[in-house]
mmCIF file of C-alpha atoms in Angstrom:
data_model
loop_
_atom_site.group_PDB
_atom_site.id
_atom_site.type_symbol
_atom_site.label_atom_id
_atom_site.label_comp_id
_atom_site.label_asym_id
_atom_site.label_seq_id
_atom_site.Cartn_x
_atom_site.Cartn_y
_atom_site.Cartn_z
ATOM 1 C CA UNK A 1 29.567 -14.193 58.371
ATOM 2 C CA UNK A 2 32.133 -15.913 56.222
ATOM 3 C CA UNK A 3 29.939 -18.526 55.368
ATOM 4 C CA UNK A 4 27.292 -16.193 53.764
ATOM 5 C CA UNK A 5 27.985 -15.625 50.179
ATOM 6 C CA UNK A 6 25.513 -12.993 48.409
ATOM 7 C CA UNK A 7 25.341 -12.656 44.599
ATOM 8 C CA UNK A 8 25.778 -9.478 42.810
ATOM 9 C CA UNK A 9 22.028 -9.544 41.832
ATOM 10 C CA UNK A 10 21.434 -9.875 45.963
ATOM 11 C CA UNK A 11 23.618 -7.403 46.509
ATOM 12 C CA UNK A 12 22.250 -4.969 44.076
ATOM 13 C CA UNK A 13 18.656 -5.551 45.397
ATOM 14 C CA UNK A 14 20.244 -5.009 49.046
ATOM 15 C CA UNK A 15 21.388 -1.851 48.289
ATOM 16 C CA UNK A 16 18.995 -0.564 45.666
ATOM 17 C CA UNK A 17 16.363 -1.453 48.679
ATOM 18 C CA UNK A 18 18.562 -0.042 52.196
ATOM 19 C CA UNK A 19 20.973 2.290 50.866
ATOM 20 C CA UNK A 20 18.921 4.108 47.300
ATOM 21 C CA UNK A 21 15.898 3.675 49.442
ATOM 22 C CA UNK A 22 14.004 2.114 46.641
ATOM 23 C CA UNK A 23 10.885 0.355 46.895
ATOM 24 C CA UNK A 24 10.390 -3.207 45.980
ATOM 25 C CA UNK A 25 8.287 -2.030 42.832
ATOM 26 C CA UNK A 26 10.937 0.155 41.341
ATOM 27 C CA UNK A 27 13.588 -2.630 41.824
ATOM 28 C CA UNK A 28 11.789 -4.950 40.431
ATOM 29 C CA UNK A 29 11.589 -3.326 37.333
ATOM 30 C CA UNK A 30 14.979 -2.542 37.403
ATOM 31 C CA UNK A 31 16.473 -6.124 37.827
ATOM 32 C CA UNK A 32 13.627 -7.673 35.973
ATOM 33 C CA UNK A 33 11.415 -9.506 38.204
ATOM 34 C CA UNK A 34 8.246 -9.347 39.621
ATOM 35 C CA UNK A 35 7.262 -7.533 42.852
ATOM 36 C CA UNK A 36 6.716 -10.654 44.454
ATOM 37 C CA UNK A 37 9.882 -12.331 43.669
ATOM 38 C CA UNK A 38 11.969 -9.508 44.930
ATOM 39 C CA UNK A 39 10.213 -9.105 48.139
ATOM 40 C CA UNK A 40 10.716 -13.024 48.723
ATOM 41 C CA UNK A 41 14.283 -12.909 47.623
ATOM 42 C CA UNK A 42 15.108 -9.729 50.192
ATOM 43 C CA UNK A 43 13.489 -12.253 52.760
ATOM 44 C CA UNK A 44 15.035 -15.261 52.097
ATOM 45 C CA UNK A 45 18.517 -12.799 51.775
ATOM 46 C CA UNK A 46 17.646 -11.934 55.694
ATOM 47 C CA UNK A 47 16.889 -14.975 56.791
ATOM 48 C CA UNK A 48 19.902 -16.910 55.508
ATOM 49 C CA UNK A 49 22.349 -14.108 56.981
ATOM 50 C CA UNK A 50 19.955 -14.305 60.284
ATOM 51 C CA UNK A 51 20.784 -18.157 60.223
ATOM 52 C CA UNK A 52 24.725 -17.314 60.859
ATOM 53 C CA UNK A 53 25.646 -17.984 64.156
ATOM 54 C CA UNK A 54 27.902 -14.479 64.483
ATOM 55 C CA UNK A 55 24.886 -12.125 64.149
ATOM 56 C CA UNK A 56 21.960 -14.620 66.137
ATOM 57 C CA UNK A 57 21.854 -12.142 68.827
ATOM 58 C CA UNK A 58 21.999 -8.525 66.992
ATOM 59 C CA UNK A 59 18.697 -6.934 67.145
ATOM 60 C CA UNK A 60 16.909 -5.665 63.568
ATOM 61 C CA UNK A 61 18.323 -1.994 62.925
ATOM 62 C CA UNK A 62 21.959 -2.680 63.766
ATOM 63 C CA UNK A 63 21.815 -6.264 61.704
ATOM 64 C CA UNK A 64 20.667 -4.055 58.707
ATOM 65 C CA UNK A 65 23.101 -1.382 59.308
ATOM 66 C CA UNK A 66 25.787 -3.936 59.578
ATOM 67 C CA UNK A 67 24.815 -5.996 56.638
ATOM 68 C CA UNK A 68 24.878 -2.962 54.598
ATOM 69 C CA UNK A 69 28.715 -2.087 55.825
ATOM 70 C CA UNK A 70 29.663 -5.347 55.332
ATOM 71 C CA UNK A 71 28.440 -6.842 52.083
ATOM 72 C CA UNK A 72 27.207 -4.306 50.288
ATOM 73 C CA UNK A 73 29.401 -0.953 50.532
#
């Protein structure tokens, strides 16, 4: 996990989208991008931290739970 670095714009779509419980429309608009773009960037967030080798074998609602803890609170 110390080799994942997320940006404040990451992080702020992260926890607009887990912890606010905002859809991807509303964040969108918020941050300034398109629908589209935000739901590939909160993809491509998962699948980088997925990629760690610390966190291969955690299974979907505790990985989310624990990303939250960890990089975004």
């Amino acid at each position: 996990l110390d080799k994942v670095t997320i940006s404040t714009k990451d992080k702020d779509l992260m926890r607009m989208h887990y912890i606010e419980d905002y859809d991807f429309y509303y964040i969108a608009d918020e941050l300034g991008y398109s629908r589209s773009g935000i739901q590939k960037r909160h993809q491509k967030i998962l699948e980088e931290i997925k990629d760690t080798e610390k966190i291969r074998e955690i299974n979907n609602n505790f990985f989310i739970n624990f990303i939250v803890l960890i990089f975004i609170v």
